[in-house]
């Protein structure tokens, strides 16, 4: 299947979990993930949370995503 990469940013900062695994605080640059659809949970320092899916394609860096709060 191969690996792809994602970049996530947020203002204010957020803690990011991908497929239930903590990846730390934003900004996150070029996080390598297996190709496929992944579940992302963002917990903003402002107290809000959101969950969304992101598709990763093998050999491709997905466009950077900035989370709207």
mmCIF file of C-alpha atoms in Angstrom:
data_model
loop_
_atom_site.group_PDB
_atom_site.id
_atom_site.type_symbol
_atom_site.label_atom_id
_atom_site.label_comp_id
_atom_site.label_asym_id
_atom_site.label_seq_id
_atom_site.Cartn_x
_atom_site.Cartn_y
_atom_site.Cartn_z
ATOM 1 C CA UNK A 1 0.000 0.000 0.000
ATOM 2 C CA UNK A 2 2.847 2.471 0.776
ATOM 3 C CA UNK A 3 3.066 5.653 2.794
ATOM 4 C CA UNK A 4 1.780 9.181 2.270
ATOM 5 C CA UNK A 5 2.143 12.360 4.329
ATOM 6 C CA UNK A 6 -0.146 14.872 5.994
ATOM 7 C CA UNK A 7 0.416 18.314 7.488
ATOM 8 C CA UNK A 8 -2.036 19.791 10.014
ATOM 9 C CA UNK A 9 -1.960 23.242 11.569
ATOM 10 C CA UNK A 10 -4.299 25.062 13.937
ATOM 11 C CA UNK A 11 -4.573 28.509 15.472
ATOM 12 C CA UNK A 12 -4.940 28.332 18.398
ATOM 13 C CA UNK A 13 -2.936 25.128 18.758
ATOM 14 C CA UNK A 14 -4.605 21.732 19.076
ATOM 15 C CA UNK A 15 -3.637 18.240 20.221
ATOM 16 C CA UNK A 16 -4.013 15.716 17.393
ATOM 17 C CA UNK A 17 -4.790 11.996 17.567
ATOM 18 C CA UNK A 18 -4.803 9.918 14.383
ATOM 19 C CA UNK A 19 -6.565 6.550 14.514
ATOM 20 C CA UNK A 20 -6.571 6.871 18.310
ATOM 21 C CA UNK A 21 -2.805 7.446 18.559
ATOM 22 C CA UNK A 22 -1.567 10.758 19.992
ATOM 23 C CA UNK A 23 0.644 12.737 17.600
ATOM 24 C CA UNK A 24 1.164 15.804 19.781
ATOM 25 C CA UNK A 25 0.383 19.462 19.235
ATOM 26 C CA UNK A 26 0.048 21.408 16.037
ATOM 27 C CA UNK A 27 1.737 22.272 13.846
ATOM 28 C CA UNK A 28 2.425 18.739 12.580
ATOM 29 C CA UNK A 29 4.528 18.559 9.409
ATOM 30 C CA UNK A 30 4.696 15.627 6.986
ATOM 31 C CA UNK A 31 3.382 12.928 9.308
ATOM 32 C CA UNK A 32 3.922 9.604 7.499
ATOM 33 C CA UNK A 33 0.855 7.349 7.429
ATOM 34 C CA UNK A 34 -0.107 4.192 5.526
ATOM 35 C CA UNK A 35 -2.223 4.839 2.436
ATOM 36 C CA UNK A 36 -5.958 4.800 3.178
ATOM 37 C CA UNK A 37 -8.559 6.685 5.177
ATOM 38 C CA UNK A 38 -7.658 7.754 8.716
ATOM 39 C CA UNK A 39 -9.698 9.215 11.566
ATOM 40 C CA UNK A 40 -8.342 12.442 13.061
ATOM 41 C CA UNK A 41 -9.437 13.936 16.394
ATOM 42 C CA UNK A 42 -8.399 17.487 17.220
ATOM 43 C CA UNK A 43 -8.734 18.949 20.715
ATOM 44 C CA UNK A 44 -8.234 22.709 20.516
ATOM 45 C CA UNK A 45 -6.608 24.682 23.305
ATOM 46 C CA UNK A 46 -9.754 26.864 23.073
ATOM 47 C CA UNK A 47 -11.787 23.961 24.510
ATOM 48 C CA UNK A 48 -13.468 22.791 21.287
ATOM 49 C CA UNK A 49 -13.015 19.401 19.606
ATOM 50 C CA UNK A 50 -13.656 18.019 16.172
ATOM 51 C CA UNK A 51 -13.269 14.690 14.411
ATOM 52 C CA UNK A 52 -12.786 14.215 10.673
ATOM 53 C CA UNK A 53 -11.428 11.729 8.154
ATOM 54 C CA UNK A 54 -8.463 12.277 5.903
ATOM 55 C CA UNK A 55 -7.437 10.187 2.909
ATOM 56 C CA UNK A 56 -3.755 9.441 2.449
ATOM 57 C CA UNK A 57 -2.451 8.342 -0.949
ATOM 58 C CA UNK A 58 0.772 6.356 -1.316
ATOM 59 C CA UNK A 59 3.753 8.486 -2.296
ATOM 60 C CA UNK A 60 1.786 11.740 -2.014
ATOM 61 C CA UNK A 61 1.971 14.625 0.443
ATOM 62 C CA UNK A 62 -1.636 15.722 0.987
ATOM 63 C CA UNK A 63 -2.290 19.478 0.877
ATOM 64 C CA UNK A 64 -1.695 21.102 4.254
ATOM 65 C CA UNK A 65 -4.845 21.388 6.337
ATOM 66 C CA UNK A 66 -5.472 24.305 8.704
ATOM 67 C CA UNK A 67 -8.245 23.592 11.160
ATOM 68 C CA UNK A 68 -11.017 26.171 11.394
ATOM 69 C CA UNK A 69 -12.332 26.908 14.868
#
